[in-house]
PDB file of C-alpha atoms and ligand atoms in Angstrom:
ATOM      1  CA  MET A 149     -96.506 -98.886 -29.920  1.00  0.00           C
ATOM      2  CA  ASN A 150     -94.328 -96.552 -32.100  1.00  0.00           C
ATOM      3  CA  ASP A 151     -92.004 -94.282 -29.927  1.00  0.00           C
ATOM      4  CA  ASN A 152     -90.180 -92.608 -32.817  1.00  0.00           C
ATOM      5  CA  TYR A 153     -92.312 -89.612 -32.236  1.00  0.00           C
ATOM      6  CA  LYS A 154     -90.704 -89.191 -28.672  1.00  0.00           C
ATOM      7  CA  GLU A 155     -87.867 -87.121 -29.816  1.00  0.00           C
ATOM      8  CA  SER A 156     -89.608 -84.903 -32.101  1.00  0.00           C
ATOM      9  CA  PHE A 157     -92.056 -84.113 -29.543  1.00  0.00           C
ATOM     10  CA  GLU A 158     -89.367 -83.368 -26.960  1.00  0.00           C
ATOM     11  CA  LYS A 159     -87.477 -80.854 -29.552  1.00  0.00           C
ATOM     12  CA  THR A 160     -90.878 -79.271 -30.338  1.00  0.00           C
ATOM     13  CA  ARG A 161     -91.593 -78.897 -26.729  1.00  0.00           C
ATOM     14  CA  GLN A 162     -88.073 -77.136 -26.118  1.00  0.00           C
ATOM     15  CA  ALA A 163     -88.551 -74.697 -28.684  1.00  0.00           C
ATOM     16  CA  GLY A 164     -92.576 -74.076 -28.247  1.00  0.00           C
ATOM     17  CA  VAL A 165     -91.667 -73.313 -24.212  1.00  0.00           C
ATOM     18  CA  ILE A 166     -89.059 -70.443 -25.643  1.00  0.00           C
ATOM     19  CA  ALA A 167     -91.664 -68.994 -27.890  1.00  0.00           C
ATOM     20  CA  ALA A 168     -94.469 -69.103 -25.163  1.00  0.00           C
ATOM     21  CA  GLY A 169     -91.778 -67.483 -23.056  1.00  0.00           C
ATOM     22  CA  ALA A 170     -91.499 -64.532 -25.401  1.00  0.00           C
ATOM     23  CA  LEU A 171     -95.106 -63.871 -25.234  1.00  0.00           C
ATOM     24  CA  LYS A 172     -94.976 -63.766 -21.532  1.00  0.00           C
ATOM     25  CA  GLU A 173     -92.355 -61.266 -21.706  1.00  0.00           C
ATOM     26  CA  VAL A 174     -94.458 -59.443 -24.189  1.00  0.00           C
ATOM     27  CA  LYS A 175     -97.409 -59.347 -21.812  1.00  0.00           C
ATOM     28  CA  LYS A 176     -95.290 -57.558 -19.416  1.00  0.00           C
ATOM     29  CA  ILE A 177     -94.724 -54.487 -21.433  1.00  0.00           C
ATOM     30  CA  ILE A 178     -97.519 -54.254 -23.860  1.00  0.00           C
ATOM     31  CA  ARG A 179     -99.559 -51.136 -23.051  1.00  0.00           C
ATOM     32  CA  PRO A 180    -100.662 -47.961 -24.938  1.00  0.00           C
ATOM     33  CA  GLY A 181     -97.803 -45.689 -26.064  1.00  0.00           C
ATOM     34  CA  ILE A 182     -95.179 -48.475 -26.946  1.00  0.00           C
ATOM     35  CA  THR A 183     -94.342 -49.331 -30.683  1.00  0.00           C
ATOM     36  CA  THR A 184     -94.544 -52.615 -32.227  1.00  0.00           C
ATOM     37  CA  GLU A 185     -90.774 -52.378 -32.930  1.00  0.00           C
ATOM     38  CA  GLU A 186     -90.098 -52.519 -29.399  1.00  0.00           C
ATOM     39  CA  ILE A 187     -92.181 -55.765 -28.936  1.00  0.00           C
ATOM     40  CA  ASP A 188     -90.153 -56.910 -32.021  1.00  0.00           C
ATOM     41  CA  LYS A 189     -86.973 -56.179 -30.212  1.00  0.00           C
ATOM     42  CA  LEU A 190     -87.948 -57.833 -26.934  1.00  0.00           C
ATOM     43  CA  CYS A 191     -89.062 -60.955 -28.795  1.00  0.00           C
ATOM     44  CA  TYR A 192     -85.434 -61.081 -31.010  1.00  0.00           C
ATOM     45  CA  GLU A 193     -83.697 -60.720 -27.402  1.00  0.00           C
ATOM     46  CA  TYR A 194     -85.698 -63.303 -25.624  1.00  0.00           C
ATOM     47  CA  ILE A 195     -85.376 -65.719 -28.035  1.00  0.00           C
ATOM     48  CA  ASN A 196     -81.561 -65.402 -28.821  1.00  0.00           C
ATOM     49  CA  ASP A 197     -81.170 -65.399 -24.726  1.00  0.00           C
ATOM     50  CA  ASN A 198     -82.730 -68.603 -24.715  1.00  0.00           C
ATOM     51  CA  GLY A 199     -80.316 -70.328 -27.217  1.00  0.00           C
ATOM     52  CA  ALA A 200     -82.850 -70.223 -30.263  1.00  0.00           C
ATOM     53  CA  TYR A 201     -83.429 -68.189 -33.334  1.00  0.00           C
ATOM     54  CA  SER A 202     -86.510 -66.356 -34.523  1.00  0.00           C
ATOM     55  CA  ALA A 203     -87.711 -68.170 -37.393  1.00  0.00           C
ATOM     56  CA  PRO A 204     -89.756 -65.459 -39.128  1.00  0.00           C
ATOM     57  CA  LEU A 205     -86.411 -63.331 -39.532  1.00  0.00           C
ATOM     58  CA  PHE A 206     -85.686 -63.378 -43.118  1.00  0.00           C
ATOM     59  CA  TYR A 207     -88.055 -66.036 -43.929  1.00  0.00           C
ATOM     60  CA  ARG A 208     -88.867 -65.594 -47.350  1.00  0.00           C
ATOM     61  CA  GLY A 209     -87.699 -62.086 -46.936  1.00  0.00           C
ATOM     62  CA  PHE A 210     -89.605 -61.334 -43.907  1.00  0.00           C
ATOM     63  CA  PRO A 211     -87.837 -58.391 -42.269  1.00  0.00           C
ATOM     64  CA  LYS A 212     -88.654 -58.873 -38.441  1.00  0.00           C
ATOM     65  CA  SER A 213     -88.574 -61.368 -35.586  1.00  0.00           C
ATOM     66  CA  CYS A 214     -92.079 -61.647 -35.120  1.00  0.00           C
ATOM     67  CA  CYS A 215     -95.535 -60.649 -36.641  1.00  0.00           C
ATOM     68  CA  THR A 216     -97.552 -57.775 -34.931  1.00  0.00           C
ATOM     69  CA  SER A 217    -101.101 -57.583 -36.305  1.00  0.00           C
ATOM     70  CA  ALA A 218    -103.299 -54.523 -34.948  1.00  0.00           C
ATOM     71  CA  ASN A 219    -106.933 -54.448 -35.307  1.00  0.00           C
ATOM     72  CA  HIS A 220    -108.022 -55.040 -38.920  1.00  0.00           C
ATOM     73  CA  ILE A 221    -104.912 -56.688 -39.842  1.00  0.00           C
ATOM     74  CA  VAL A 222    -105.372 -60.676 -40.068  1.00  0.00           C
ATOM     75  CA  CYS A 223    -101.775 -61.681 -39.746  1.00  0.00           C
ATOM     76  CA  HIS A 224     -98.400 -60.974 -41.004  1.00  0.00           C
ATOM     77  CA  GLY A 225     -98.280 -57.491 -39.985  1.00  0.00           C
ATOM     78  CA  ILE A 226     -94.587 -55.836 -39.958  1.00  0.00           C
ATOM     79  CA  PRO A 227     -93.355 -54.346 -36.491  1.00  0.00           C
ATOM     80  CA  SER A 228     -92.669 -50.747 -37.046  1.00  0.00           C
ATOM     81  CA  ASP A 229     -92.636 -47.469 -35.372  1.00  0.00           C
ATOM     82  CA  LYS A 230     -96.372 -47.475 -35.037  1.00  0.00           C
ATOM     83  CA  ILE A 231     -97.562 -46.643 -31.242  1.00  0.00           C
ATOM     84  CA  LEU A 232    -100.274 -48.755 -29.896  1.00  0.00           C
ATOM     85  CA  ASN A 233    -103.335 -46.935 -28.550  1.00  0.00           C
ATOM     86  CA  GLU A 234    -105.838 -47.631 -25.902  1.00  0.00           C
ATOM     87  CA  GLY A 235    -108.615 -49.940 -27.547  1.00  0.00           C
ATOM     88  CA  ASP A 236    -106.390 -51.686 -29.934  1.00  0.00           C
ATOM     89  CA  ILE A 237    -106.253 -55.317 -30.289  1.00  0.00           C
ATOM     90  CA  LEU A 238    -102.800 -56.621 -31.503  1.00  0.00           C
ATOM     91  CA  ASN A 239    -101.718 -60.025 -32.198  1.00  0.00           C
ATOM     92  CA  VAL A 240     -98.034 -61.125 -31.610  1.00  0.00           C
ATOM     93  CA  ASP A 241     -96.858 -64.335 -33.498  1.00  0.00           C
ATOM     94  CA  VAL A 242     -93.623 -65.615 -32.506  1.00  0.00           C
ATOM     95  CA  THR A 243     -91.555 -69.016 -33.598  1.00  0.00           C
ATOM     96  CA  ALA A 244     -88.609 -70.006 -31.983  1.00  0.00           C
ATOM     97  CA  PHE A 245     -86.376 -72.496 -33.966  1.00  0.00           C
ATOM     98  CA  LYS A 246     -84.193 -74.490 -31.280  1.00  0.00           C
ATOM     99  CA  ASP A 247     -81.913 -77.200 -31.955  1.00  0.00           C
ATOM    100  CA  GLY A 248     -83.554 -77.820 -35.680  1.00  0.00           C
ATOM    101  CA  TRP A 249     -87.139 -77.623 -34.502  1.00  0.00           C
ATOM    102  CA  HIS A 250     -89.816 -75.033 -34.325  1.00  0.00           C
ATOM    103  CA  GLY A 251     -92.556 -74.070 -31.992  1.00  0.00           C
ATOM    104  CA  ASP A 252     -94.887 -71.355 -32.989  1.00  0.00           C
ATOM    105  CA  THR A 253     -97.618 -69.502 -31.141  1.00  0.00           C
ATOM    106  CA  SER A 254     -99.483 -66.299 -31.224  1.00  0.00           C
ATOM    107  CA  LYS A 255    -101.879 -64.366 -28.680  1.00  0.00           C
ATOM    108  CA  THR A 256    -104.089 -61.290 -29.136  1.00  0.00           C
ATOM    109  CA  PHE A 257    -103.599 -58.905 -26.445  1.00  0.00           C
ATOM    110  CA  GLU A 258    -105.803 -56.041 -25.700  1.00  0.00           C
ATOM    111  CA  ILE A 259    -104.369 -52.796 -25.308  1.00  0.00           C
ATOM    112  CA  GLY A 260    -105.885 -50.980 -22.328  1.00  0.00           C
ATOM    113  CA  GLU A 261    -109.553 -51.071 -22.176  1.00  0.00           C
ATOM    114  CA  VAL A 262    -111.099 -52.373 -25.673  1.00  0.00           C
ATOM    115  CA  SER A 263    -114.600 -52.123 -27.109  1.00  0.00           C
ATOM    116  CA  ILE A 264    -117.124 -54.930 -25.878  1.00  0.00           C
ATOM    117  CA  LYS A 265    -117.493 -55.784 -29.612  1.00  0.00           C
ATOM    118  CA  ALA A 266    -113.407 -56.435 -29.622  1.00  0.00           C
ATOM    119  CA  LYS A 267    -113.379 -58.310 -26.384  1.00  0.00           C
ATOM    120  CA  LYS A 268    -116.048 -60.981 -27.508  1.00  0.00           C
ATOM    121  CA  LEU A 269    -114.187 -61.102 -30.816  1.00  0.00           C
ATOM    122  CA  VAL A 270    -110.970 -61.913 -28.971  1.00  0.00           C
ATOM    123  CA  LYS A 271    -112.617 -64.271 -26.309  1.00  0.00           C
ATOM    124  CA  THR A 272    -114.501 -66.370 -29.138  1.00  0.00           C
ATOM    125  CA  THR A 273    -111.070 -66.660 -31.046  1.00  0.00           C
ATOM    126  CA  TYR A 274    -109.394 -68.064 -28.100  1.00  0.00           C
ATOM    127  CA  GLU A 275    -112.390 -70.422 -27.323  1.00  0.00           C
ATOM    128  CA  ALA A 276    -112.641 -71.714 -31.080  1.00  0.00           C
ATOM    129  CA  MET A 277    -108.733 -72.526 -30.669  1.00  0.00           C
ATOM    130  CA  MET A 278    -109.282 -74.255 -27.534  1.00  0.00           C
ATOM    131  CA  LYS A 279    -112.354 -76.316 -28.744  1.00  0.00           C
ATOM    132  CA  ALA A 280    -110.246 -77.822 -31.329  1.00  0.00           C
ATOM    133  CA  ILE A 281    -107.458 -78.548 -29.249  1.00  0.00           C
ATOM    134  CA  GLU A 282    -109.919 -80.495 -26.847  1.00  0.00           C
ATOM    135  CA  ILE A 283    -110.953 -82.671 -29.761  1.00  0.00           C
ATOM    136  CA  ILE A 284    -107.608 -83.589 -31.063  1.00  0.00           C
ATOM    137  CA  ARG A 285    -106.602 -87.155 -30.966  1.00  0.00           C
ATOM    138  CA  GLU A 286    -105.256 -89.935 -33.173  1.00  0.00           C
ATOM    139  CA  ASP A 287    -107.871 -90.884 -35.684  1.00  0.00           C
ATOM    140  CA  ILE A 288    -110.023 -87.715 -35.978  1.00  0.00           C
ATOM    141  CA  CYS A 289    -110.095 -85.847 -39.371  1.00  0.00           C
ATOM    142  CA  LEU A 290    -108.680 -82.447 -40.122  1.00  0.00           C
ATOM    143  CA  GLY A 291    -112.375 -81.746 -41.287  1.00  0.00           C
ATOM    144  CA  ASP A 292    -113.494 -82.272 -37.528  1.00  0.00           C
ATOM    145  CA  ILE A 293    -111.118 -79.446 -36.429  1.00  0.00           C
ATOM    146  CA  GLY A 294    -112.345 -76.931 -39.145  1.00  0.00           C
ATOM    147  CA  ALA A 295    -115.776 -77.894 -38.155  1.00  0.00           C
ATOM    148  CA  VAL A 296    -115.518 -77.383 -34.295  1.00  0.00           C
ATOM    149  CA  ILE A 297    -113.994 -73.964 -35.164  1.00  0.00           C
ATOM    150  CA  GLN A 298    -116.374 -72.724 -37.950  1.00  0.00           C
ATOM    151  CA  ASP A 299    -119.321 -73.947 -35.875  1.00  0.00           C
ATOM    152  CA  HIS A 300    -118.377 -72.003 -32.775  1.00  0.00           C
ATOM    153  CA  VAL A 301    -117.332 -68.840 -34.469  1.00  0.00           C
ATOM    154  CA  GLU A 302    -120.320 -68.551 -36.765  1.00  0.00           C
ATOM    155  CA  GLN A 303    -122.686 -69.221 -33.845  1.00  0.00           C
ATOM    156  CA  GLU A 304    -121.075 -66.101 -32.371  1.00  0.00           C
ATOM    157  CA  GLY A 305    -121.803 -63.959 -35.783  1.00  0.00           C
ATOM    158  CA  PHE A 306    -118.098 -63.892 -36.658  1.00  0.00           C
ATOM    159  CA  SER A 307    -116.278 -65.142 -39.778  1.00  0.00           C
ATOM    160  CA  VAL A 308    -113.343 -67.583 -40.259  1.00  0.00           C
ATOM    161  CA  VAL A 309    -110.808 -66.443 -42.599  1.00  0.00           C
ATOM    162  CA  GLN A 310    -110.053 -68.837 -45.396  1.00  0.00           C
ATOM    163  CA  ASP A 311    -107.060 -67.464 -47.377  1.00  0.00           C
ATOM    164  CA  PHE A 312    -104.628 -68.833 -44.295  1.00  0.00           C
ATOM    165  CA  CYS A 313    -104.466 -71.791 -42.325  1.00  0.00           C
ATOM    166  CA  GLY A 314    -102.593 -73.921 -39.717  1.00  0.00           C
ATOM    167  CA  HIS A 315     -99.736 -75.858 -41.052  1.00  0.00           C
ATOM    168  CA  GLY A 316     -97.441 -78.989 -40.194  1.00  0.00           C
ATOM    169  CA  ILE A 317     -94.300 -78.023 -38.478  1.00  0.00           C
ATOM    170  CA  GLY A 318     -91.006 -79.570 -37.303  1.00  0.00           C
ATOM    171  CA  GLU A 319     -87.374 -79.313 -38.846  1.00  0.00           C
ATOM    172  CA  VAL A 320     -89.500 -77.082 -41.395  1.00  0.00           C
ATOM    173  CA  PHE A 321     -91.515 -74.160 -40.268  1.00  0.00           C
ATOM    174  CA  HIS A 322     -94.438 -74.811 -42.677  1.00  0.00           C
ATOM    175  CA  LYS A 323     -95.401 -78.182 -44.169  1.00  0.00           C
ATOM    176  CA  GLU A 324     -98.034 -80.527 -44.830  1.00  0.00           C
ATOM    177  CA  PRO A 325    -100.694 -80.920 -43.782  1.00  0.00           C
ATOM    178  CA  ASN A 326    -102.710 -77.680 -44.268  1.00  0.00           C
ATOM    179  CA  VAL A 327    -104.877 -77.232 -41.158  1.00  0.00           C
ATOM    180  CA  LEU A 328    -108.108 -75.433 -42.426  1.00  0.00           C
ATOM    181  CA  HIS A 329    -110.129 -73.680 -39.924  1.00  0.00           C
ATOM    182  CA  TYR A 330    -113.476 -74.207 -41.301  1.00  0.00           C
ATOM    183  CA  GLY A 331    -114.914 -77.433 -42.917  1.00  0.00           C
ATOM    184  CA  LYS A 332    -117.285 -80.533 -42.365  1.00  0.00           C
ATOM    185  CA  LYS A 333    -116.874 -83.219 -39.914  1.00  0.00           C
ATOM    186  CA  GLY A 334    -115.633 -86.494 -40.931  1.00  0.00           C
ATOM    187  CA  THR A 335    -113.881 -85.381 -44.102  1.00  0.00           C
ATOM    188  CA  GLY A 336    -110.121 -84.840 -44.756  1.00  0.00           C
ATOM    189  CA  GLN A 337    -106.945 -86.536 -43.759  1.00  0.00           C
ATOM    190  CA  LYS A 338    -107.146 -88.731 -40.501  1.00  0.00           C
ATOM    191  CA  LEU A 339    -104.713 -87.693 -37.831  1.00  0.00           C
ATOM    192  CA  LYS A 340    -102.195 -90.080 -36.614  1.00  0.00           C
ATOM    193  CA  THR A 341     -99.905 -90.068 -33.562  1.00  0.00           C
ATOM    194  CA  GLY A 342     -96.829 -88.148 -33.888  1.00  0.00           C
ATOM    195  CA  MET A 343     -98.125 -85.687 -36.241  1.00  0.00           C
ATOM    196  CA  ILE A 344     -97.197 -82.223 -35.278  1.00  0.00           C
ATOM    197  CA  PHE A 345     -99.068 -78.953 -36.583  1.00  0.00           C
ATOM    198  CA  THR A 346    -100.450 -75.567 -35.483  1.00  0.00           C
ATOM    199  CA  ILE A 347    -103.889 -74.429 -34.877  1.00  0.00           C
ATOM    200  CA  GLU A 348    -104.257 -70.824 -35.677  1.00  0.00           C
ATOM    201  CA  PRO A 349    -107.824 -69.558 -36.442  1.00  0.00           C
ATOM    202  CA  MET A 350    -107.842 -65.923 -37.723  1.00  0.00           C
ATOM    203  CA  ILE A 351    -111.630 -64.723 -37.085  1.00  0.00           C
ATOM    204  CA  ASN A 352    -112.988 -61.390 -38.335  1.00  0.00           C
ATOM    205  CA  LEU A 353    -115.702 -59.273 -36.892  1.00  0.00           C
ATOM    206  CA  GLY A 354    -117.173 -58.711 -40.413  1.00  0.00           C
ATOM    207  CA  LYS A 355    -116.614 -60.744 -43.577  1.00  0.00           C
ATOM    208  CA  PHE A 356    -114.032 -63.614 -44.224  1.00  0.00           C
ATOM    209  CA  GLU A 357    -112.455 -61.918 -47.203  1.00  0.00           C
ATOM    210  CA  THR A 358    -108.678 -60.522 -46.970  1.00  0.00           C
ATOM    211  CA  LYS A 359    -106.205 -58.822 -49.267  1.00  0.00           C
ATOM    212  CA  ILE A 360    -102.471 -58.206 -48.977  1.00  0.00           C
ATOM    213  CA  LEU A 361    -100.966 -54.873 -48.891  1.00  0.00           C
ATOM    214  CA  ASN A 362     -98.285 -53.423 -51.370  1.00  0.00           C
ATOM    215  CA  ASP A 363     -95.854 -54.379 -48.664  1.00  0.00           C
ATOM    216  CA  GLY A 364     -96.252 -58.008 -49.945  1.00  0.00           C
ATOM    217  CA  TRP A 365     -96.942 -59.325 -45.960  1.00  0.00           C
ATOM    218  CA  THR A 366     -99.661 -57.470 -44.296  1.00  0.00           C
ATOM    219  CA  ALA A 367    -102.944 -59.183 -44.781  1.00  0.00           C
ATOM    220  CA  VAL A 368    -105.926 -57.019 -43.784  1.00  0.00           C
ATOM    221  CA  THR A 369    -109.692 -57.651 -43.753  1.00  0.00           C
ATOM    222  CA  LYS A 370    -111.324 -56.324 -46.971  1.00  0.00           C
ATOM    223  CA  ASP A 371    -114.010 -54.706 -45.081  1.00  0.00           C
ATOM    224  CA  LYS A 372    -111.510 -53.248 -42.726  1.00  0.00           C
ATOM    225  CA  SER A 373    -113.493 -54.857 -39.783  1.00  0.00           C
ATOM    226  CA  LEU A 374    -111.478 -56.226 -36.623  1.00  0.00           C
ATOM    227  CA  SER A 375    -109.526 -59.678 -36.998  1.00  0.00           C
ATOM    228  CA  ALA A 376    -108.263 -61.755 -34.165  1.00  0.00           C
ATOM    229  CA  GLN A 377    -105.937 -64.695 -33.885  1.00  0.00           C
ATOM    230  CA  PHE A 378    -104.575 -67.334 -31.424  1.00  0.00           C
ATOM    231  CA  GLU A 379    -102.208 -70.063 -31.933  1.00  0.00           C
ATOM    232  CA  HIS A 380    -100.728 -72.952 -30.669  1.00  0.00           C
ATOM    233  CA  THR A 381     -98.269 -75.852 -31.885  1.00  0.00           C
ATOM    234  CA  VAL A 382     -99.712 -79.329 -30.703  1.00  0.00           C
ATOM    235  CA  GLY A 383     -98.672 -83.115 -31.278  1.00  0.00           C
ATOM    236  CA  VAL A 384    -101.065 -85.848 -31.873  1.00  0.00           C
ATOM    237  CA  LYS A 385    -101.340 -88.696 -29.376  1.00  0.00           C
ATOM    238  CA  ALA A 386    -103.351 -91.649 -29.048  1.00  0.00           C
ATOM    239  CA  ASP A 387    -105.746 -90.178 -26.638  1.00  0.00           C
ATOM    240  CA  GLY A 388    -105.427 -86.621 -26.891  1.00  0.00           C
ATOM    241  CA  CYS A 389    -102.513 -84.032 -27.663  1.00  0.00           C
ATOM    242  CA  GLU A 390     -99.694 -82.187 -26.277  1.00  0.00           C
ATOM    243  CA  VAL A 391     -99.985 -78.553 -26.436  1.00  0.00           C
ATOM    244  CA  PHE A 392     -96.019 -77.441 -26.823  1.00  0.00           C
ATOM    245  CA  THR A 393     -96.476 -73.710 -26.646  1.00  0.00           C
ATOM    246  CA  LEU A 394     -97.916 -73.187 -22.957  1.00  0.00           C
TER     247      LEU A 394
HETATM  248  N1  MF3 B  33     -95.800 -67.385 -37.560  1.00  0.00           N
HETATM  249  C1  MF3 B  33     -96.426 -67.223 -38.689  1.00  0.00           C
HETATM  250  C2  MF3 B  33     -97.456 -68.631 -38.701  1.00  0.00           C
HETATM  251  O1  MF3 B  33     -98.136 -69.086 -37.734  1.00  0.00           O
HETATM  252  C3  MF3 B  33     -95.894 -67.357 -39.892  1.00  0.00           C
HETATM  253  C4  MF3 B  33     -95.026 -65.962 -40.142  1.00  0.00           C
HETATM  254  S1  MF3 B  33     -94.053 -66.094 -41.492  1.00  0.00           S
HETATM  255  C5  MF3 B  33     -93.608 -64.649 -41.499  1.00  0.00           C
HETATM  256  O2  MF3 B  33     -97.216 -69.402 -39.594  1.00  0.00           O
HETATM  257  F1  MF3 B  33     -92.659 -64.523 -42.500  1.00  0.00           F
HETATM  258  F2  MF3 B  33     -94.517 -63.848 -41.816  1.00  0.00           F
HETATM  259  F3  MF3 B  33     -92.822 -64.167 -40.521  1.00  0.00           F
HETATM  260 CO1   CO B  34     -98.066 -71.039 -37.570  1.00  0.00          CO
HETATM  261 CO1   CO B  35     -97.174 -68.189 -36.000  1.00  0.00          CO
END
């Protein structure tokens, strides 16, 4: 049995717990009337106070410490003075870099009371991520992960974004493999014990197509329909996986 991965799991766990802790702090303040910039500031400070860095800050020129993606924004929304309103859904995506390793996680929050459709979208997206996490173990294929997510999402009448995917993560923020959130069972690379990657399905209420706004970052649904996302960083084991960002 190869124990070399234990140290990388330990480091990723330490970064992951900080990233998850930032989302817990966000949950305490998120409500109608606050701005996404206030959320960004909270994440920046929480992550710093815990001896880590916010990996998104200045990553390929990204200007803020987290991504805040409201309503029809699929991902990579930039925190701003935009005020959150009752009925909005907002994904907050945080990545802590601690002691040379990354932990990456996101959640979609409901701002006050949201529509029944929005609630169902958020719930289905969370379930899709969890269904993938439940099957992860050594020797399954990447395609098994994509298939389990796509099946669940399409059963509920929603669509899986194809332009963005999960990713290997470790000392580098984004690395191989690409973890697609759609696909066919039994296809693609086989998982090995010790692999670390993210599961981060982006699910649209309408069609799957996206486009990027002129700021070069903000990805939105082409049809302006709502989009939700959840993300965890996981490590593959012989008999299952560890979720580092709980
Ligand atoms: N956290 C995002 C992910 O899940 C990446 C954000 S990169 C940024 O991979 F530059 F947009 F912040
Ligand atoms: Co990620
Ligand atoms: Co992320």
